Coordinates of C-alpha atoms in Angstrom, one line a residue:
M1 CA 79.1 84.0 95.3
N2 CA 81.6 86.8 94.9
R3 CA 84.9 85.4 93.7
N4 CA 86.2 88.4 91.7
I5 CA 89.8 89.1 91.0
R6 CA 91.2 91.8 88.7
L7 CA 92.9 90.3 85.6
G8 CA 96.2 91.8 86.4
Q9 CA 96.2 90.2 89.8
L10 CA 96.0 86.7 88.2
L11 CA 99.7 87.1 87.5
S12 CA 100.8 88.6 90.8
P13 CA 99.9 88.3 93.6
F14 CA 97.3 85.6 92.7
G15 CA 99.1 83.6 90.0
I16 CA 99.0 79.9 89.5
G17 CA 99.7 78.0 92.7
Q18 CA 98.7 80.8 94.9
L19 CA 96.0 80.7 97.6
V20 CA 93.2 83.3 97.4
N21 CA 91.1 84.0 100.4
F22 CA 87.5 84.9 99.3
P23 CA 84.6 86.1 101.4
N24 CA 82.8 83.6 103.7
D25 CA 86.0 81.9 104.7
E26 CA 86.6 80.3 101.3
S27 CA 90.2 79.4 100.3
L28 CA 90.9 78.5 96.7
M29 CA 94.1 77.8 94.8
I30 CA 94.5 79.0 91.2
C31 CA 94.8 76.0 88.9
G32 CA 97.5 75.2 86.3
L33 CA 97.4 75.7 82.5
D34 CA 95.7 72.3 81.8
A35 CA 92.6 73.5 83.6
W36 CA 92.6 76.8 81.7
D37 CA 92.7 74.9 78.4
L38 CA 90.0 72.5 79.7
M39 CA 87.7 75.5 80.5
I40 CA 88.1 76.6 76.8
E41 CA 87.4 73.1 75.5
Q42 CA 84.3 72.7 77.6
R43 CA 82.8 76.0 76.4
M44 CA 83.5 75.0 72.8
Q45 CA 81.7 71.7 73.4
N46 CA 78.7 73.5 75.1
A47 CA 78.4 76.6 72.9
G48 CA 80.2 75.6 69.7
N49 CA 83.6 76.2 68.3
D50 CA 82.6 79.6 66.9
H51 CA 81.9 80.8 70.4
I52 CA 85.6 81.1 71.3
D53 CA 87.7 83.8 69.8
F54 CA 91.4 83.1 70.7
K55 CA 92.5 86.4 69.2
E56 CA 90.9 88.3 72.1
F57 CA 93.3 86.5 74.5
E58 CA 96.5 86.4 72.4
I59 CA 99.4 88.6 73.3
R60 CA 102.6 88.7 71.2
E61 CA 106.0 89.8 72.4
P62 CA 108.7 88.1 70.3
R63 CA 111.6 88.8 72.7
L64 CA 109.8 87.2 75.6
E65 CA 108.6 84.3 73.5
Q66 CA 112.2 83.5 72.5
L67 CA 113.4 83.9 76.1
L68 CA 110.8 81.6 77.6
G69 CA 110.5 79.1 74.7
V70 CA 106.8 79.5 73.9
S71 CA 105.0 80.6 70.8
S72 CA 102.6 83.1 72.4
F73 CA 101.0 84.4 75.5
R74 CA 97.4 84.6 76.6
K75 CA 95.8 87.1 78.9
P76 CA 93.4 85.7 81.6
F77 CA 89.9 85.6 80.3
P78 CA 87.4 88.0 81.8
F79 CA 84.1 86.7 82.9
R80 CA 81.1 87.7 80.9
K81 CA 77.6 86.4 81.5
N82 CA 76.1 87.2 78.1
S83 CA 78.2 87.7 75.0
S84 CA 78.3 86.3 71.5
K85 CA 82.0 85.4 72.0
N86 CA 84.0 84.1 75.0
S87 CA 81.1 84.2 77.6
R88 CA 81.0 82.4 80.9
L89 CA 84.7 81.6 81.0
T90 CA 86.1 81.4 84.6
I91 CA 89.6 80.9 85.9
P92 CA 89.6 77.4 87.5
G93 CA 90.5 76.8 91.1
V94 CA 90.6 74.0 93.7
R95 CA 89.8 74.0 97.4
F96 CA 93.0 74.2 99.4
P97 CA 94.0 73.6 102.1
Q98 CA 91.9 70.4 102.2
W99 CA 91.8 70.3 106.0
H100 CA 88.6 72.1 107.2
Y101 CA 86.9 72.3 110.6
C102 CA 83.4 72.9 111.7
I103 CA 82.7 76.3 113.2
R104 CA 80.1 74.7 115.6
C105 CA 81.6 71.4 116.8
G106 CA 85.2 71.8 115.7
V107 CA 85.3 68.4 113.9
M108 CA 88.0 68.3 111.2
R109 CA 87.6 66.9 107.8
Q110 CA 89.6 66.8 104.5
I111 CA 87.6 68.2 101.6
E112 CA 87.9 67.1 98.0
L113 CA 90.0 69.4 95.8
N114 CA 87.3 69.7 93.2
R115 CA 84.3 70.1 95.5
Q116 CA 81.9 72.6 94.0
Q117 CA 79.6 73.4 96.9
S118 CA 80.6 74.9 100.2
P119 CA 81.2 72.0 102.6
R120 CA 79.1 71.3 105.6
C121 CA 79.7 69.2 108.8
T122 CA 78.5 65.6 108.6
S123 CA 79.1 64.8 112.3
G124 CA 75.8 63.7 113.8
E125 CA 73.1 66.4 113.2
C126 CA 75.5 69.3 113.4
S127 CA 75.6 70.5 109.7
G128 CA 77.7 73.4 110.7
R129 CA 79.7 75.3 108.1
L130 CA 83.2 74.0 107.4
I131 CA 86.0 76.5 107.0
P132 CA 89.7 75.9 106.0
V133 CA 92.4 75.8 108.6
R134 CA 94.8 78.7 108.6
F135 CA 98.0 76.7 108.0
V136 CA 99.8 75.0 105.1
A137 CA 103.1 73.1 104.8
V138 CA 105.5 74.1 102.0
C139 CA 109.0 73.1 100.9
P140 CA 111.8 75.1 99.2
Q141 CA 111.1 73.4 95.8
G142 CA 107.7 74.9 95.4
H143 CA 105.6 72.0 96.7
I144 CA 102.7 72.6 99.1
Q145 CA 100.5 70.2 101.1
D146 CA 98.2 70.0 104.1
V147 CA 99.8 70.2 107.5
P148 CA 100.1 66.5 108.7
F149 CA 97.9 67.1 111.8
L150 CA 97.4 63.4 112.4
Y151 CA 101.1 62.8 112.8
W152 CA 101.5 66.0 114.8
V153 CA 99.0 64.8 117.4
H154 CA 100.5 61.2 117.2
P155 CA 104.2 61.7 117.0
D156 CA 104.8 58.2 118.3
G157 CA 102.6 56.5 115.7
M158 CA 98.9 55.5 115.4
D159 CA 97.0 52.3 115.7
D160 CA 94.6 51.0 113.1
Q161 CA 91.4 52.5 114.6
R162 CA 89.7 55.5 113.0
H163 CA 91.0 58.8 114.2
I164 CA 88.8 61.9 114.1
L165 CA 90.4 65.2 114.9
T166 CA 88.8 68.2 116.5
Y167 CA 90.1 71.8 116.2
S168 CA 89.7 74.1 119.2
A169 CA 90.9 77.7 119.1
G170 CA 90.5 78.0 122.8
K171 CA 90.7 81.2 124.9
G172 CA 93.8 83.0 125.9
S173 CA 96.6 85.0 124.4
G174 CA 95.7 84.0 120.8
D175 CA 99.1 82.5 120.1
L176 CA 99.6 79.0 118.6
S177 CA 99.7 77.3 122.0
S178 CA 96.1 78.2 122.5
I179 CA 95.0 76.2 119.5
V180 CA 94.5 72.5 120.4
I181 CA 94.1 69.6 118.1
S182 CA 92.3 66.7 119.8
C183 CA 91.8 63.1 118.6
S184 CA 89.0 60.7 119.2
C185 CA 91.6 58.3 120.6
G186 CA 92.3 60.7 123.5
Q187 CA 95.5 62.2 122.2
R188 CA 95.8 66.0 122.0
R189 CA 98.4 68.6 121.3
T190 CA 98.6 72.3 120.9
L191 CA 100.1 73.9 117.8
G192 CA 102.8 75.7 119.8
G193 CA 106.1 75.5 117.9
I194 CA 104.6 74.1 114.7
M195 CA 105.8 77.0 112.7
N196 CA 109.4 76.7 113.9
E197 CA 112.0 75.7 111.3
G198 CA 112.4 71.9 111.5
A199 CA 109.3 71.4 113.6
L200 CA 108.0 68.6 111.3
D201 CA 111.3 66.9 110.5
T202 CA 110.8 64.0 112.9
I203 CA 107.3 63.2 111.6
S204 CA 107.2 64.0 107.9
T205 CA 109.1 65.2 104.9
C206 CA 107.7 66.8 101.7
S207 CA 105.4 64.6 99.7
G208 CA 106.0 66.4 96.4
H209 CA 102.3 67.5 96.1
R210 CA 101.2 70.0 93.4
P211 CA 97.5 70.6 94.1
W212 CA 97.3 73.4 91.5
L213 CA 97.4 70.6 88.9
G214 CA 94.2 69.0 90.4
P215 CA 93.9 65.5 92.0
I216 CA 96.6 64.2 89.6
G217 CA 99.1 66.6 91.2
I218 CA 98.6 64.7 94.5
R219 CA 98.1 61.1 93.1
Q220 CA 101.3 61.5 91.0
P221 CA 103.7 63.5 93.3
Q222 CA 107.2 64.5 92.4
P223 CA 110.0 62.9 94.3
C224 CA 111.1 65.2 97.1
E225 CA 112.4 64.8 100.6
H226 CA 113.0 68.4 101.6
S227 CA 112.0 69.6 105.0
L228 CA 108.5 71.1 105.4
R229 CA 107.8 74.5 106.8
V230 CA 104.4 75.4 108.3
L231 CA 103.2 78.9 107.2
I232 CA 100.0 80.9 107.6
K233 CA 98.2 80.4 104.3
G234 CA 98.0 84.2 103.8
S235 CA 101.7 84.7 104.3
S236 CA 103.7 86.5 101.6
N237 CA 106.3 83.8 101.4
V238 CA 103.8 81.1 100.5
H239 CA 104.1 82.2 96.9
Y240 CA 106.6 84.4 95.0
A241 CA 105.5 85.0 91.4
L242 CA 108.2 84.8 88.8
I243 CA 107.3 87.6 86.4
K244 CA 109.2 88.2 83.2
S245 CA 108.6 91.5 81.5
A246 CA 109.6 93.5 78.5
L247 CA 108.7 97.0 77.2
Y248 CA 107.2 97.3 73.7
L249 CA 109.8 98.6 71.3
P250 CA 108.5 99.4 67.8
Q251 CA 110.5 98.0 65.0
A252 CA 109.0 100.1 62.2
G253 CA 109.9 103.8 61.4
D254 CA 108.7 106.8 63.4
T255 CA 106.3 107.8 60.7
T256 CA 104.7 104.3 60.3
P257 CA 101.0 104.4 61.3
E258 CA 100.2 102.4 64.4
M259 CA 97.8 100.1 62.4
V260 CA 100.6 99.1 60.1
Q261 CA 102.9 98.4 63.0
R262 CA 100.3 96.1 64.5
I263 CA 100.1 94.2 61.2
I264 CA 103.9 93.9 60.9
E265 CA 104.2 92.7 64.5
R266 CA 101.4 90.2 64.1
E267 CA 102.6 88.7 60.8
E268 CA 106.3 89.5 60.7
E269 CA 107.5 85.9 60.2
T270 CA 105.0 85.2 57.5
L271 CA 105.7 88.5 55.7
R272 CA 109.5 87.8 55.7
N273 CA 108.9 84.3 54.3
F274 CA 106.7 85.6 51.4
H275 CA 109.1 88.4 50.7
E276 CA 112.0 85.9 50.3
M277 CA 110.1 83.9 47.7
D278 CA 108.5 86.9 46.0
N279 CA 110.0 88.5 42.9
D280 CA 107.5 91.2 42.1
G281 CA 105.5 91.5 45.3
R282 CA 102.4 89.6 44.0
I283 CA 102.5 86.9 46.8
L284 CA 102.9 89.5 49.5
K285 CA 100.1 91.6 48.0
V286 CA 97.7 88.6 48.0
F287 CA 98.5 87.9 51.6
L288 CA 98.1 91.5 52.7
K289 CA 94.7 91.6 51.0
T290 CA 93.4 89.0 53.5
Q291 CA 94.2 91.2 56.5
A292 CA 91.1 92.5 58.4
E293 CA 92.3 96.1 58.3
V294 CA 92.4 96.0 54.5
K295 CA 89.0 94.1 54.2
S296 CA 87.3 96.7 56.4
G297 CA 88.7 99.6 54.3
R298 CA 90.7 101.1 57.2
I299 CA 93.8 101.1 55.1
A300 CA 94.4 100.9 51.3
L301 CA 96.2 97.8 50.1
D302 CA 98.8 99.7 48.1
E303 CA 99.6 101.9 51.0
L304 CA 100.0 99.0 53.4
L305 CA 102.2 97.2 50.8
E306 CA 104.5 100.2 50.6
Y307 CA 105.0 100.4 54.3
V308 CA 105.6 96.7 54.7
L309 CA 108.2 96.6 51.9
S310 CA 109.9 99.6 53.4
F311 CA 110.1 97.8 56.7
L312 CA 111.3 94.4 55.3
E313 CA 114.0 96.1 53.2
S314 CA 115.3 98.2 56.1
G315 CA 116.7 95.1 57.8
K316 CA 115.0 95.9 61.1
G317 CA 112.7 93.6 63.1
N318 CA 112.7 90.8 65.6
A319 CA 113.5 88.0 63.2
D320 CA 117.3 88.1 63.8
L321 CA 117.2 88.9 67.5
E322 CA 118.9 86.5 69.8
I323 CA 117.4 86.7 73.3
N324 CA 119.1 84.3 75.7
S325 CA 118.7 86.1 79.0
D326 CA 117.0 89.0 80.7
F327 CA 120.2 91.0 80.1
D328 CA 119.6 90.8 76.3
I329 CA 116.2 92.4 76.7
R330 CA 117.5 95.1 79.1
I331 CA 120.4 96.2 76.9
Q332 CA 118.1 96.6 73.9
E333 CA 115.6 98.6 76.0
Y334 CA 118.4 100.7 77.4
Q335 CA 119.6 101.7 74.0
Y336 CA 116.0 102.6 72.9
L337 CA 115.4 104.7 76.0
N338 CA 118.6 106.7 75.7
T339 CA 117.9 107.3 72.0
G340 CA 114.2 108.3 72.4
R341 CA 111.4 108.2 69.8
D342 CA 109.1 111.1 69.1
S343 CA 106.1 109.4 67.4
E344 CA 102.4 109.7 68.0
N345 CA 101.7 106.5 66.2
S346 CA 103.2 104.1 68.7
D347 CA 102.8 102.7 72.2
F348 CA 106.4 103.9 72.8
K349 CA 107.1 107.6 72.8
A350 CA 110.2 108.8 74.6
L351 CA 111.7 112.3 74.6
V352 CA 115.3 112.8 75.7
K353 CA 115.7 116.0 77.7
P354 CA 119.3 117.2 78.2
F355 CA 119.8 119.7 81.0
S356 CA 120.0 123.4 80.5
S357 CA 122.7 125.9 81.6
T358 CA 120.5 127.2 84.5
E359 CA 121.5 126.6 88.2
E360 CA 119.2 123.6 88.4
G361 CA 120.4 122.2 85.1
V362 CA 124.1 122.5 86.1
F363 CA 123.4 120.8 89.5
L364 CA 121.6 117.9 87.8
S365 CA 124.2 117.5 85.0
E366 CA 126.9 116.8 87.7
Y367 CA 125.1 113.5 88.6
F368 CA 123.0 112.6 85.6
D369 CA 123.5 112.6 81.8
H370 CA 119.8 113.3 81.0
V371 CA 116.2 112.5 81.8
V372 CA 113.9 110.8 79.3
L373 CA 110.2 111.6 79.4
I374 CA 108.3 108.6 78.3
E375 CA 104.8 109.8 77.4
K376 CA 103.7 106.3 76.2
L377 CA 104.8 102.9 77.1
R378 CA 103.4 99.4 77.0
E379 CA 104.8 96.6 79.1
T380 CA 104.1 92.9 78.6
R381 CA 104.2 91.0 81.9
V382 CA 104.4 87.2 81.8
F383 CA 103.8 84.7 84.6
A384 CA 106.6 82.1 84.2
G385 CA 106.4 80.2 87.5
F386 CA 106.7 80.7 91.2
S387 CA 108.7 79.8 94.3
R388 CA 107.9 79.3 97.9
L389 CA 109.7 80.4 101.1
N390 CA 112.3 82.4 99.2
S391 CA 112.0 84.6 96.1
E392 CA 114.9 82.6 94.5
D393 CA 115.1 78.8 95.0
G394 CA 117.7 77.8 92.5
R395 CA 115.4 76.0 90.1
L396 CA 115.7 76.8 86.4
V397 CA 113.1 79.0 84.8
R398 CA 112.3 76.1 82.4
D399 CA 111.6 73.8 85.4
K400 CA 109.3 76.3 86.9
I401 CA 107.4 76.7 83.6
N402 CA 107.0 72.9 83.4
D403 CA 105.5 72.8 86.9
L404 CA 102.6 74.9 85.7
S405 CA 101.0 72.1 83.7
I406 CA 100.9 68.3 83.4
K407 CA 101.3 68.4 79.6
D408 CA 103.8 70.7 77.8
K409 CA 102.2 74.0 76.8
D410 CA 103.4 76.5 74.2
W411 CA 101.8 79.5 75.9
L412 CA 101.9 81.3 79.2
P413 CA 99.6 83.7 81.0
A414 CA 100.4 87.4 80.4
H415 CA 99.0 90.8 80.9
V416 CA 99.7 94.1 79.1
V417 CA 99.9 97.4 81.1
Y418 CA 99.9 100.8 79.6
G419 CA 101.3 104.0 81.1
E420 CA 104.1 106.5 81.2
G421 CA 107.4 106.9 83.0
I422 CA 110.6 108.8 83.5
F423 CA 114.0 107.3 82.8
I424 CA 117.1 108.7 84.6
K425 CA 120.5 108.1 83.0
F426 CA 123.3 108.4 85.6
S427 CA 126.6 109.9 84.7
D428 CA 129.2 107.1 84.2
D429 CA 132.1 109.4 85.0
K430 CA 130.5 110.5 88.2
L431 CA 129.8 106.9 89.2
D432 CA 133.5 106.0 88.5
E433 CA 134.6 108.9 90.7
W434 CA 132.2 107.9 93.5
L435 CA 133.2 104.2 93.5
S436 CA 136.8 105.2 94.5
R437 CA 135.4 106.7 97.8
A438 CA 132.2 104.6 98.4
N439 CA 132.1 103.2 101.9
N440 CA 133.0 99.5 102.6
N441 CA 129.6 98.7 104.0
L442 CA 128.3 98.4 100.5
E443 CA 130.8 95.8 99.4
A444 CA 130.1 93.9 102.7
L445 CA 126.3 94.0 101.8
I446 CA 127.0 92.5 98.4
A447 CA 129.2 89.8 99.9
R448 CA 126.4 88.8 102.3
Y449 CA 124.0 88.6 99.3
H450 CA 126.3 86.3 97.4
K451 CA 126.9 84.1 100.4
E452 CA 123.2 83.8 101.1
Q453 CA 122.4 83.0 97.4
A454 CA 125.2 80.4 97.4
R455 CA 123.7 78.7 100.5
R456 CA 120.3 78.3 98.7
I457 CA 121.3 77.8 95.1
I458 CA 123.6 75.0 93.9
D459 CA 126.3 76.2 91.5
Y460 CA 125.4 79.8 92.1
Q461 CA 127.4 82.2 90.0
N462 CA 127.9 85.7 91.5
R463 CA 125.7 88.3 89.9
D464 CA 127.1 91.5 88.4
L465 CA 126.8 93.7 91.5
T466 CA 128.8 96.7 92.5
P467 CA 128.0 99.6 94.9
S468 CA 126.6 101.4 91.8
F469 CA 123.7 98.9 91.7
I470 CA 122.8 99.6 95.4
L471 CA 122.9 103.3 94.6
L472 CA 120.6 103.0 91.6
H473 CA 118.3 100.7 93.4
T474 CA 118.0 102.8 96.6
F475 CA 117.6 106.0 94.5
A476 CA 114.7 104.3 92.7
H477 CA 112.9 103.4 95.9
L478 CA 113.3 106.9 97.4
L479 CA 112.1 108.4 94.1
I480 CA 109.0 106.1 94.2
N481 CA 108.2 107.1 97.8
R482 CA 108.7 110.8 97.0
L483 CA 106.5 110.6 93.9
C484 CA 103.7 109.0 96.0
Y485 CA 104.0 111.7 98.6
N486 CA 104.2 114.7 96.2
C487 CA 101.8 113.5 93.5
G488 CA 99.3 111.3 95.3
Y489 CA 100.2 108.1 93.5
G490 CA 99.1 104.9 95.3
S491 CA 102.1 103.2 96.9
S492 CA 101.8 100.2 94.5
S493 CA 100.9 102.1 91.3
L494 CA 104.6 102.8 90.4
R495 CA 107.3 100.3 89.5
E496 CA 111.0 100.4 89.1
R497 CA 113.1 98.9 86.3
I498 CA 116.8 99.0 87.0
Y499 CA 119.3 99.0 84.0
F500 CA 122.7 98.1 85.4
S501 CA 125.8 96.4 84.0
S502 CA 129.4 97.0 84.8
S503 CA 130.6 95.4 81.6
R504 CA 132.8 97.8 79.5
D505 CA 131.1 96.7 76.3
N506 CA 127.5 96.9 77.5
R507 CA 127.6 99.3 80.4
M508 CA 124.3 100.4 81.8
N509 CA 123.5 102.9 84.6
G510 CA 119.8 103.9 84.5
V511 CA 116.6 103.8 86.4
L512 CA 113.1 103.7 84.9
I513 CA 110.1 104.6 87.1
Y514 CA 106.7 104.0 85.4
T515 CA 103.0 103.6 86.1
S516 CA 101.7 100.1 86.1
S517 CA 98.0 100.5 86.8
G518 CA 97.0 98.6 83.6
D519 CA 94.8 101.5 82.6
S520 CA 95.0 102.2 78.8
E521 CA 95.3 105.9 79.6
G522 CA 98.2 105.5 82.1
S523 CA 98.1 108.4 84.6
M524 CA 97.4 111.2 82.0
G525 CA 100.8 112.9 82.2
G526 CA 101.3 113.3 85.9
L527 CA 104.5 111.2 86.1
V528 CA 106.0 112.7 82.9
R529 CA 105.5 116.2 84.4
Q530 CA 107.7 115.3 87.3
G531 CA 110.6 114.6 85.0
R532 CA 110.8 118.1 83.7
E533 CA 113.9 119.9 84.8
L534 CA 112.7 122.1 87.5
N535 CA 110.4 119.5 89.0
F536 CA 113.1 116.8 88.8
Y537 CA 115.6 119.2 90.5
R538 CA 113.2 119.6 93.4
L539 CA 112.6 115.8 93.5
V540 CA 116.4 115.1 93.7
K541 CA 116.8 117.6 96.5
E542 CA 114.0 116.1 98.5
I543 CA 115.3 112.6 97.9
I544 CA 118.7 113.6 99.3
E545 CA 117.0 115.0 102.4
D546 CA 114.9 111.8 102.7
A547 CA 118.1 109.8 102.6
R548 CA 119.8 111.8 105.2
W549 CA 117.3 111.1 107.9
C550 CA 114.9 108.2 108.7
S551 CA 112.4 108.3 111.6
A552 CA 114.1 105.1 112.8
D553 CA 117.5 106.8 113.0
P554 CA 120.0 106.5 114.5
V555 CA 119.1 102.8 114.8
C556 CA 118.4 102.4 111.0
M557 CA 121.7 103.9 109.9
D558 CA 123.8 102.4 112.7
V559 CA 122.5 98.8 112.4
G560 CA 122.4 99.0 108.7
S561 CA 126.0 100.2 108.4
S562 CA 127.3 97.6 110.9
M563 CA 125.6 94.3 110.5
G564 CA 122.7 94.9 108.0
Q565 CA 119.0 94.5 108.5
G566 CA 115.9 93.0 107.0
P567 CA 115.5 89.4 105.8
D568 CA 118.9 87.7 105.9
S569 CA 120.5 91.1 106.7
L570 CA 120.5 91.9 102.9
N571 CA 119.8 95.6 103.5
G572 CA 121.9 98.3 104.9
A573 CA 120.4 101.6 106.1
A574 CA 117.0 100.8 104.7
C575 CA 113.8 100.1 106.5
H576 CA 110.0 100.5 106.2
N577 CA 110.3 104.0 107.4
C578 CA 112.6 105.2 104.7
A579 CA 113.4 103.0 101.6
I580 CA 111.1 100.0 101.5
V581 CA 108.3 100.0 98.8
P582 CA 105.5 97.4 98.1
E583 CA 107.0 94.2 96.8
T584 CA 105.0 94.5 93.6
S585 CA 106.9 97.7 92.9
C586 CA 110.4 96.3 93.5
E587 CA 112.4 93.9 91.2
E588 CA 114.6 92.7 94.0
F589 CA 111.9 91.9 96.7
N590 CA 113.2 94.9 98.8
K591 CA 116.8 93.6 99.1
L592 CA 120.1 95.4 98.3
L593 CA 119.2 98.8 99.6
D594 CA 121.3 101.3 101.6
R595 CA 120.7 105.0 102.0
S596 CA 124.4 105.5 102.8
A597 CA 125.2 105.0 99.1
L598 CA 123.5 108.4 98.5
V599 CA 124.5 110.5 101.5
G600 CA 127.3 108.6 103.3
T601 CA 127.3 107.5 106.9
Y602 CA 127.3 109.7 110.0
E603 CA 131.1 109.0 110.3
D604 CA 131.8 109.7 106.7
F605 CA 129.5 111.9 104.7
D606 CA 131.9 112.2 101.8
S607 CA 131.3 108.5 100.9
G608 CA 127.9 109.4 99.6
F609 CA 127.2 109.9 95.9
F610 CA 125.5 113.2 96.6
N611 CA 128.2 114.5 98.9

């Protein structure tokens, strides 16, 4: 049976707790970390301890490890039929929703979570195929359960007799009122209105179920009395993955071979400990002699020792880093990006390109400080939990991580993507000048955002947001759309990374657009080429024109400038025809966008950054 998923998709969109629809009407939920560990243990029991090589799965990124409080990350294991190491490992899943119905007679039945074989109808001699219902019930705290169909059909209560439900899609308009749930006791009710907010409040509240943890996640529910909301199981708001990411930033010098950098990154803590207790380098030398690269003869021991000592004595490295928030990671990356690094021996190569004195260069220098061509980059993406209904639910990251397993784990699923990118550093002086004349619609949009977050999140503290952030964010989206149109990139093959802070001490105003296909070769230079001065000049001109007119104008601009649009009205002049990109490409789930930040409104063109 075909149940294939790309490894990168097992973080987003098909991370732990997400429903995956497979061929033949099969719906499975990705299991939690306990089941991943159990899969490894079972293979070790069946094939022997030597069969499992954990090094193949291990990913190290010290900054993210410190931020998330774990010791390492593991990439999802690929399935191999025949291999001397790590063969026949599968990502575990459970059948959910449990409510299924027969495609022949319509009889409904709840299936066991861990059922292996595809279920069949047991009503009489039917033996028809059972397929899952299309609906699930979720709550704002991340719980998910079956829709309480029995209580929906019997809102006034049930007697003690056995109740057998029947599902009938019926004929008609195809809306929910055409779907009828009938009971053997004679009661029947359509599903009309079941997806309305508060539709289940009178019959049920959240049971605190976590089926991704297996049967124990239902037998031992979390206390919860939030309202349930019925959703189509394939809806995007059933599961929002919380992805934490960081770019690889080499700590060793530009001339340090890549092999040496790998050893330093892998063993940095041990190397520092031995160096502290070592007087003449003997202990360090003995340890380095055990490294696979030295044993295989790929590097001489004395040469490796020289590089390692040079690194340790330079005072660089991750040992003394204090990472307490995403901001700490961003500010370090921002400094690296603006400095650049011209090295062929690293997964990070960035060339800073100031603008020339040509007509194009003069125009660009009015708005930007420089462009950085990133020929090589490596990003580590970590799955740190999920939310439902809304992308932000107010729960702490630590609580979301704890919900991924029954027992505490010191690892999280992760994936590494390789590629290239362009980083655009905006002019701080130009932004300051523009802020004095930016239109008030942008401040109103920010106020709506803070109000909506405060409604959902207890003790919400206002984020650092100014009209400059909306400008950077909208510019990034328009740039992604233009790159897809000009260069043939897939709409989801590019990502944004916004570097923004209004703090005087750590001010940031930059945008990184990069490939994220996961291919070790990236996109072979296509994106970097667009960052060259003449090409970038053309891109900016085209972005300005794209911002001036949307195919949904004047409605898009007028509605966006007056009352906002999109979910919770958290966008200004931005819709699917102009500034929306795939959610996998956007850090903000397509919120806080407004074209008027770039070009002004119809009533006030001068309020745009590119006036």
